[in-house]
Short mmCIF file of N, CA and C in Angstrom, two decimals:
data_model
loop_
_atom_site.label_atom_id
_atom_site.label_comp_id
_atom_site.label_asym_id
_atom_site.label_seq_id
_atom_site.Cartn_x
_atom_site.Cartn_y
_atom_site.Cartn_z
N MET L 1 79.55 29.47 53.43
CA MET L 1 79.29 28.16 54.02
C MET L 1 78.00 28.25 54.84
N GLN L 2 77.12 27.28 54.67
CA GLN L 2 75.84 27.31 55.34
C GLN L 2 75.96 27.23 56.85
N LEU L 3 76.91 26.42 57.35
CA LEU L 3 77.07 26.28 58.79
C LEU L 3 77.41 27.62 59.44
N ARG L 4 78.33 28.34 58.85
CA ARG L 4 78.70 29.66 59.40
C ARG L 4 77.50 30.59 59.40
N GLN L 5 76.75 30.62 58.31
CA GLN L 5 75.59 31.48 58.22
C GLN L 5 74.55 31.11 59.29
N ARG L 6 74.36 29.83 59.49
CA ARG L 6 73.37 29.39 60.50
C ARG L 6 73.82 29.73 61.90
N ILE L 7 75.10 29.55 62.21
CA ILE L 7 75.60 29.90 63.54
C ILE L 7 75.40 31.40 63.79
N GLU L 8 75.77 32.20 62.81
CA GLU L 8 75.61 33.65 62.96
C GLU L 8 74.13 34.03 63.11
N GLU L 9 73.29 33.40 62.34
CA GLU L 9 71.86 33.67 62.41
C GLU L 9 71.28 33.34 63.79
N VAL L 10 71.62 32.18 64.33
CA VAL L 10 71.12 31.78 65.64
C VAL L 10 71.61 32.71 66.75
N ILE L 11 72.86 33.07 66.70
CA ILE L 11 73.42 33.96 67.73
C ILE L 11 72.76 35.32 67.67
N LYS L 12 72.61 35.87 66.49
CA LYS L 12 71.98 37.20 66.37
C LYS L 12 70.51 37.18 66.80
N MET L 13 69.80 36.12 66.41
CA MET L 13 68.40 36.02 66.79
C MET L 13 68.23 35.85 68.30
N GLN L 14 69.09 35.05 68.91
CA GLN L 14 69.02 34.88 70.36
C GLN L 14 69.31 36.21 71.08
N ALA L 15 70.25 36.93 70.56
CA ALA L 15 70.56 38.24 71.15
C ALA L 15 69.38 39.19 71.00
N SER L 16 68.72 39.16 69.85
CA SER L 16 67.59 40.07 69.62
C SER L 16 66.40 39.73 70.55
N VAL L 17 66.25 38.49 70.95
CA VAL L 17 65.23 38.11 71.90
C VAL L 17 65.42 38.84 73.23
N GLN L 18 66.65 39.09 73.57
CA GLN L 18 66.97 39.80 74.82
C GLN L 18 67.17 41.31 74.59
N ARG L 19 66.75 41.76 73.42
CA ARG L 19 66.87 43.16 72.98
C ARG L 19 68.34 43.62 72.99
N CYS L 20 69.19 42.73 72.52
CA CYS L 20 70.61 43.01 72.41
C CYS L 20 71.03 42.79 70.96
N THR L 21 72.23 43.17 70.67
CA THR L 21 72.81 42.87 69.37
C THR L 21 74.04 42.01 69.55
N ALA L 22 74.39 41.27 68.55
CA ALA L 22 75.55 40.41 68.64
C ALA L 22 76.27 40.41 67.29
N SER L 23 77.53 40.15 67.35
CA SER L 23 78.31 39.97 66.12
C SER L 23 79.11 38.69 66.26
N VAL L 24 79.45 38.12 65.14
CA VAL L 24 80.17 36.86 65.14
C VAL L 24 81.46 37.03 64.35
N ASP L 25 82.56 36.61 64.92
CA ASP L 25 83.85 36.64 64.27
C ASP L 25 84.46 35.25 64.35
N PHE L 26 84.58 34.59 63.22
CA PHE L 26 85.13 33.24 63.20
C PHE L 26 86.65 33.23 63.23
N LEU L 27 87.25 34.38 63.35
CA LEU L 27 88.72 34.52 63.45
C LEU L 27 89.40 33.81 62.26
N GLU L 28 88.86 33.96 61.07
CA GLU L 28 89.38 33.27 59.92
C GLU L 28 90.82 33.70 59.59
N ASN L 29 91.17 34.93 59.93
CA ASN L 29 92.52 35.39 59.65
C ASN L 29 93.53 34.83 60.64
N GLU L 30 93.07 34.54 61.87
CA GLU L 30 93.99 34.02 62.88
C GLU L 30 94.06 32.50 62.89
N LYS L 31 92.92 31.86 62.64
CA LYS L 31 92.85 30.39 62.68
C LYS L 31 92.01 29.90 61.50
N PRO L 32 92.43 28.83 60.84
CA PRO L 32 91.60 28.33 59.74
C PRO L 32 90.33 27.68 60.33
N PHE L 33 89.24 27.74 59.56
CA PHE L 33 88.00 27.12 59.96
C PHE L 33 88.08 25.63 59.61
N PHE L 34 87.87 24.78 60.58
CA PHE L 34 87.93 23.34 60.34
C PHE L 34 86.60 22.88 59.74
N PRO L 35 86.68 22.11 58.67
CA PRO L 35 85.44 21.54 58.13
C PRO L 35 84.92 20.46 59.06
N PRO L 36 83.66 20.08 58.95
CA PRO L 36 83.15 19.00 59.80
C PRO L 36 83.76 17.67 59.38
N THR L 37 83.95 16.81 60.35
CA THR L 37 84.41 15.44 60.10
C THR L 37 83.18 14.59 59.89
N VAL L 38 82.95 14.19 58.65
CA VAL L 38 81.73 13.41 58.30
C VAL L 38 82.18 12.08 57.74
N ASN L 39 81.76 11.01 58.38
CA ASN L 39 82.16 9.68 57.95
C ASN L 39 81.43 9.27 56.68
N ASN L 40 82.15 8.53 55.86
CA ASN L 40 81.59 7.95 54.65
C ASN L 40 80.64 6.82 55.03
N GLU L 41 79.44 6.81 54.49
CA GLU L 41 78.43 5.81 54.87
C GLU L 41 78.87 4.38 54.52
N GLN L 42 79.49 4.21 53.34
CA GLN L 42 79.94 2.86 52.94
C GLN L 42 81.01 2.37 53.95
N PHE L 43 81.91 3.26 54.35
CA PHE L 43 82.93 2.86 55.31
C PHE L 43 82.31 2.57 56.68
N HIS L 44 81.24 3.29 57.02
CA HIS L 44 80.56 3.04 58.29
C HIS L 44 80.03 1.61 58.33
N GLU L 45 79.37 1.20 57.24
CA GLU L 45 78.85 -0.16 57.18
C GLU L 45 79.99 -1.17 57.24
N HIS L 46 81.07 -0.89 56.53
CA HIS L 46 82.26 -1.76 56.55
C HIS L 46 82.81 -1.88 58.00
N PHE L 47 82.89 -0.74 58.68
CA PHE L 47 83.39 -0.73 60.05
C PHE L 47 82.49 -1.57 60.96
N LYS L 48 81.19 -1.40 60.87
CA LYS L 48 80.27 -2.13 61.73
C LYS L 48 80.41 -3.65 61.53
N ILE L 49 80.54 -4.06 60.27
CA ILE L 49 80.66 -5.50 59.98
C ILE L 49 81.96 -6.05 60.53
N VAL L 50 83.08 -5.36 60.23
CA VAL L 50 84.40 -5.87 60.67
C VAL L 50 84.53 -5.79 62.20
N ALA L 51 84.21 -4.67 62.75
CA ALA L 51 84.35 -4.48 64.22
C ALA L 51 83.38 -5.40 64.97
N GLY L 52 82.16 -5.53 64.44
CA GLY L 52 81.19 -6.41 65.09
C GLY L 52 81.63 -7.85 65.06
N GLY L 53 82.19 -8.29 63.92
CA GLY L 53 82.68 -9.66 63.84
C GLY L 53 83.89 -9.91 64.69
N LEU L 54 84.71 -8.90 64.84
CA LEU L 54 85.94 -9.06 65.60
C LEU L 54 85.73 -8.91 67.10
N LEU L 55 84.97 -7.90 67.49
CA LEU L 55 84.82 -7.59 68.91
C LEU L 55 83.47 -8.00 69.49
N GLY L 56 82.51 -8.29 68.60
CA GLY L 56 81.14 -8.58 69.04
C GLY L 56 80.28 -7.35 68.81
N THR L 57 79.11 -7.55 68.21
CA THR L 57 78.25 -6.42 67.88
C THR L 57 77.81 -5.67 69.13
N ASP L 58 77.75 -6.33 70.27
CA ASP L 58 77.36 -5.64 71.51
C ASP L 58 78.42 -4.66 71.99
N ARG L 59 79.64 -4.76 71.44
CA ARG L 59 80.73 -3.88 71.87
C ARG L 59 81.01 -2.78 70.86
N VAL L 60 80.19 -2.68 69.80
CA VAL L 60 80.35 -1.66 68.78
C VAL L 60 79.16 -0.71 68.91
N ASN L 61 79.44 0.53 69.27
CA ASN L 61 78.36 1.49 69.51
C ASN L 61 78.39 2.62 68.48
N ASP L 62 77.19 3.00 68.06
CA ASP L 62 77.09 4.23 67.26
C ASP L 62 77.17 5.41 68.21
N MET L 63 77.99 6.37 67.84
CA MET L 63 78.14 7.55 68.70
C MET L 63 77.29 8.68 68.17
N PRO L 64 76.75 9.50 69.07
CA PRO L 64 76.04 10.67 68.62
C PRO L 64 77.04 11.67 68.03
N PRO L 65 76.56 12.58 67.18
CA PRO L 65 77.47 13.58 66.65
C PRO L 65 78.15 14.38 67.74
N LEU L 66 79.39 14.73 67.49
CA LEU L 66 80.19 15.49 68.47
C LEU L 66 80.53 16.84 67.91
N MET L 67 80.65 17.82 68.76
CA MET L 67 81.07 19.18 68.34
C MET L 67 82.57 19.30 68.56
N GLU L 68 83.31 18.58 67.77
CA GLU L 68 84.77 18.62 67.84
C GLU L 68 85.33 18.95 66.47
N SER L 69 86.51 19.46 66.47
CA SER L 69 87.18 19.69 65.17
C SER L 69 88.39 18.77 65.14
N LYS L 70 88.53 18.13 64.03
CA LYS L 70 89.62 17.17 63.85
C LYS L 70 90.35 17.49 62.56
N ASN L 71 91.66 17.39 62.58
CA ASN L 71 92.46 17.60 61.37
C ASN L 71 92.08 16.61 60.29
N PHE L 72 91.58 15.46 60.69
CA PHE L 72 91.19 14.39 59.77
C PHE L 72 90.19 14.91 58.74
N ALA L 73 89.39 15.91 59.11
CA ALA L 73 88.39 16.47 58.20
C ALA L 73 89.00 17.01 56.94
N PHE L 74 90.23 17.53 57.01
CA PHE L 74 90.90 18.05 55.83
C PHE L 74 91.22 16.93 54.82
N TYR L 75 91.56 15.72 55.34
CA TYR L 75 91.75 14.58 54.45
C TYR L 75 90.44 14.23 53.78
N GLN L 76 89.36 14.25 54.58
CA GLN L 76 88.06 13.85 54.04
C GLN L 76 87.51 14.83 53.01
N GLU L 77 88.09 15.98 52.92
CA GLU L 77 87.69 16.88 51.83
C GLU L 77 88.19 16.37 50.50
N LEU L 78 89.26 15.55 50.51
CA LEU L 78 89.87 15.05 49.28
C LEU L 78 89.50 13.63 48.97
N ILE L 79 89.42 12.78 50.00
CA ILE L 79 89.09 11.37 49.80
C ILE L 79 88.11 10.93 50.89
N PRO L 80 87.27 9.92 50.60
CA PRO L 80 86.36 9.45 51.63
C PRO L 80 87.16 8.87 52.80
N GLY L 81 86.61 9.03 54.00
CA GLY L 81 87.31 8.53 55.18
C GLY L 81 86.36 8.11 56.25
N TYR L 82 86.93 7.53 57.32
CA TYR L 82 86.13 7.06 58.43
C TYR L 82 86.92 7.30 59.72
N PHE L 83 86.33 8.04 60.63
CA PHE L 83 86.96 8.37 61.91
C PHE L 83 86.20 7.69 63.02
N PHE L 84 86.91 6.96 63.88
CA PHE L 84 86.22 6.32 64.98
C PHE L 84 87.08 6.34 66.24
N PHE L 85 86.44 6.10 67.35
CA PHE L 85 87.10 6.04 68.62
C PHE L 85 87.20 4.61 69.08
N ILE L 86 88.30 4.26 69.69
CA ILE L 86 88.44 2.96 70.33
C ILE L 86 88.18 3.18 71.81
N GLY L 87 87.22 2.48 72.35
CA GLY L 87 86.85 2.66 73.75
C GLY L 87 88.04 2.41 74.66
N MET L 88 88.19 3.27 75.63
CA MET L 88 89.33 3.13 76.58
C MET L 88 88.85 3.05 78.00
N GLN L 89 87.59 2.68 78.19
CA GLN L 89 87.05 2.65 79.56
C GLN L 89 87.91 1.77 80.44
N ASN L 90 88.22 2.30 81.60
CA ASN L 90 89.02 1.58 82.59
C ASN L 90 88.19 1.58 83.88
N LYS L 91 87.75 0.42 84.31
CA LYS L 91 86.87 0.30 85.47
C LYS L 91 87.49 0.81 86.76
N THR L 92 88.82 0.95 86.81
CA THR L 92 89.44 1.43 88.03
C THR L 92 89.37 2.92 88.17
N HIS L 93 89.01 3.66 87.10
CA HIS L 93 88.89 5.10 87.15
C HIS L 93 87.43 5.50 87.01
N LYS L 94 87.00 6.48 87.78
CA LYS L 94 85.61 6.90 87.72
C LYS L 94 85.31 7.62 86.41
N GLN L 95 86.24 8.46 85.96
CA GLN L 95 85.99 9.23 84.73
C GLN L 95 87.27 9.27 83.91
N LEU L 96 87.12 9.00 82.62
CA LEU L 96 88.26 9.07 81.72
C LEU L 96 88.55 10.53 81.41
N GLN L 97 89.76 10.94 81.65
CA GLN L 97 90.14 12.33 81.40
C GLN L 97 90.36 12.55 79.89
N SER L 98 90.26 13.78 79.49
CA SER L 98 90.50 14.17 78.11
C SER L 98 91.97 13.82 77.73
N PRO L 99 92.19 13.36 76.51
CA PRO L 99 93.57 13.11 76.10
C PRO L 99 94.43 14.36 76.11
N HIS L 100 93.81 15.54 76.20
CA HIS L 100 94.55 16.79 76.24
C HIS L 100 94.83 17.21 77.66
N SER L 101 94.48 16.41 78.64
CA SER L 101 94.69 16.71 80.05
C SER L 101 95.95 16.06 80.57
N HIS L 102 96.61 16.69 81.50
CA HIS L 102 97.79 16.08 82.11
C HIS L 102 97.38 14.92 83.03
N LEU L 103 96.10 14.77 83.32
CA LEU L 103 95.62 13.66 84.13
C LEU L 103 95.22 12.43 83.31
N PHE L 104 95.32 12.54 81.98
CA PHE L 104 94.94 11.43 81.12
C PHE L 104 95.87 10.26 81.35
N GLU L 105 95.30 9.07 81.48
CA GLU L 105 96.05 7.83 81.60
C GLU L 105 95.54 6.88 80.52
N ILE L 106 96.41 6.44 79.67
CA ILE L 106 95.98 5.55 78.60
C ILE L 106 95.77 4.16 79.17
N ASN L 107 94.72 3.52 78.70
CA ASN L 107 94.43 2.14 79.07
C ASN L 107 95.16 1.24 78.05
N GLU L 108 96.33 0.80 78.41
CA GLU L 108 97.16 0.05 77.46
C GLU L 108 96.59 -1.32 77.10
N ASP L 109 95.63 -1.82 77.87
CA ASP L 109 94.98 -3.09 77.54
C ASP L 109 94.21 -2.99 76.22
N VAL L 110 93.87 -1.78 75.82
CA VAL L 110 93.08 -1.56 74.60
C VAL L 110 93.96 -1.62 73.34
N LEU L 111 95.24 -1.33 73.47
CA LEU L 111 96.10 -1.20 72.30
C LEU L 111 96.14 -2.41 71.38
N PRO L 112 96.24 -3.64 71.88
CA PRO L 112 96.22 -4.80 70.96
C PRO L 112 94.89 -4.91 70.19
N HIS L 113 93.78 -4.61 70.86
CA HIS L 113 92.48 -4.64 70.19
C HIS L 113 92.42 -3.60 69.06
N GLY L 114 92.94 -2.42 69.34
CA GLY L 114 92.96 -1.39 68.33
C GLY L 114 93.83 -1.75 67.14
N ALA L 115 94.99 -2.33 67.40
CA ALA L 115 95.88 -2.73 66.32
C ALA L 115 95.25 -3.81 65.42
N VAL L 116 94.61 -4.80 66.07
CA VAL L 116 93.95 -5.85 65.30
C VAL L 116 92.76 -5.29 64.51
N LEU L 117 92.04 -4.36 65.10
CA LEU L 117 90.90 -3.74 64.42
C LEU L 117 91.36 -2.99 63.16
N TYR L 118 92.39 -2.17 63.33
CA TYR L 118 92.92 -1.40 62.18
C TYR L 118 93.40 -2.35 61.06
N ALA L 119 94.16 -3.37 61.44
CA ALA L 119 94.67 -4.33 60.45
C ALA L 119 93.52 -5.07 59.75
N SER L 120 92.52 -5.46 60.53
CA SER L 120 91.36 -6.19 59.95
C SER L 120 90.56 -5.31 59.03
N LEU L 121 90.36 -4.05 59.41
CA LEU L 121 89.64 -3.12 58.54
C LEU L 121 90.35 -2.96 57.19
N ALA L 122 91.67 -2.79 57.26
CA ALA L 122 92.44 -2.61 56.02
C ALA L 122 92.44 -3.87 55.18
N ALA L 123 92.69 -5.02 55.78
CA ALA L 123 92.75 -6.27 55.04
C ALA L 123 91.41 -6.61 54.36
N LYS L 124 90.33 -6.48 55.11
CA LYS L 124 89.01 -6.80 54.55
C LYS L 124 88.64 -5.78 53.46
N TYR L 125 89.01 -4.54 53.66
CA TYR L 125 88.76 -3.51 52.63
C TYR L 125 89.48 -3.88 51.35
N LEU L 126 90.76 -4.24 51.44
CA LEU L 126 91.52 -4.59 50.23
C LEU L 126 90.94 -5.80 49.54
N VAL L 127 90.49 -6.79 50.29
CA VAL L 127 89.92 -7.99 49.69
C VAL L 127 88.59 -7.68 49.03
N GLU L 128 87.73 -6.90 49.67
CA GLU L 128 86.39 -6.67 49.17
C GLU L 128 86.28 -5.57 48.12
N PHE L 129 87.00 -4.49 48.32
CA PHE L 129 86.80 -3.31 47.47
C PHE L 129 87.82 -3.14 46.37
N LEU L 130 88.94 -3.84 46.45
CA LEU L 130 89.96 -3.66 45.43
C LEU L 130 90.36 -4.99 44.78
N PRO L 131 89.41 -5.87 44.48
CA PRO L 131 89.79 -7.18 43.92
C PRO L 131 90.23 -7.11 42.46
N ASP L 132 89.83 -6.06 41.77
CA ASP L 132 90.10 -5.99 40.35
C ASP L 132 91.28 -5.09 39.97
N VAL L 133 92.20 -4.92 40.89
CA VAL L 133 93.37 -4.10 40.61
C VAL L 133 94.28 -4.91 39.69
N PRO L 134 94.52 -4.44 38.49
CA PRO L 134 95.38 -5.22 37.57
C PRO L 134 96.85 -5.19 38.01
N LEU L 135 97.49 -6.31 37.92
CA LEU L 135 98.92 -6.39 38.23
C LEU L 135 99.72 -6.20 36.96
N PRO L 136 100.87 -5.54 37.05
CA PRO L 136 101.71 -5.36 35.86
C PRO L 136 102.28 -6.70 35.41
N ASP L 137 102.53 -6.80 34.13
CA ASP L 137 103.13 -8.02 33.58
C ASP L 137 104.54 -8.17 34.11
N GLY L 138 104.97 -9.40 34.26
CA GLY L 138 106.35 -9.63 34.68
C GLY L 138 106.41 -10.27 36.06
N LYS L 139 107.58 -10.27 36.61
CA LYS L 139 107.79 -10.87 37.93
C LYS L 139 107.21 -10.00 39.02
N HIS L 140 106.72 -10.64 40.06
CA HIS L 140 106.11 -9.94 41.18
C HIS L 140 106.88 -10.30 42.44
N HIS L 141 107.10 -9.36 43.26
CA HIS L 141 107.81 -9.58 44.54
C HIS L 141 106.91 -9.13 45.67
N ASP L 142 106.56 -10.05 46.53
CA ASP L 142 105.73 -9.72 47.68
C ASP L 142 106.64 -9.30 48.83
N GLU L 143 106.48 -8.06 49.27
CA GLU L 143 107.32 -7.53 50.36
C GLU L 143 107.01 -8.14 51.69
N LEU L 144 105.84 -8.73 51.84
CA LEU L 144 105.46 -9.35 53.09
C LEU L 144 105.94 -10.76 53.15
#
């Protein structure tokens, strides 16, 4: 994998600048290496349109790349996907704690917005990208 090679190369070269040596162990036997979470470009455009229309384009921000590992990346190895964050800023707190911290407090006011956003993304996707799905002959029963 190119990323692993580049990480090892940078670390070894930085060590050599200080007249040291370095070795890199990705602990592949102890922990699996997570692939990068890379969003599908078509889904990114879909997200911006739907979220911008729903929440306002001024409230939809492009995020810089993050150095995080997400299990979602394993799904994206098989099918295109889109990973996004729903803003949880709470003006009463100075700093939002990590969700992995015992100090984390969820801003429940965001939950309805997130639910509507997810439902809207799915509904608009089905209408726009899957209009030609053939229905089987015979009676149809709509579960909804």
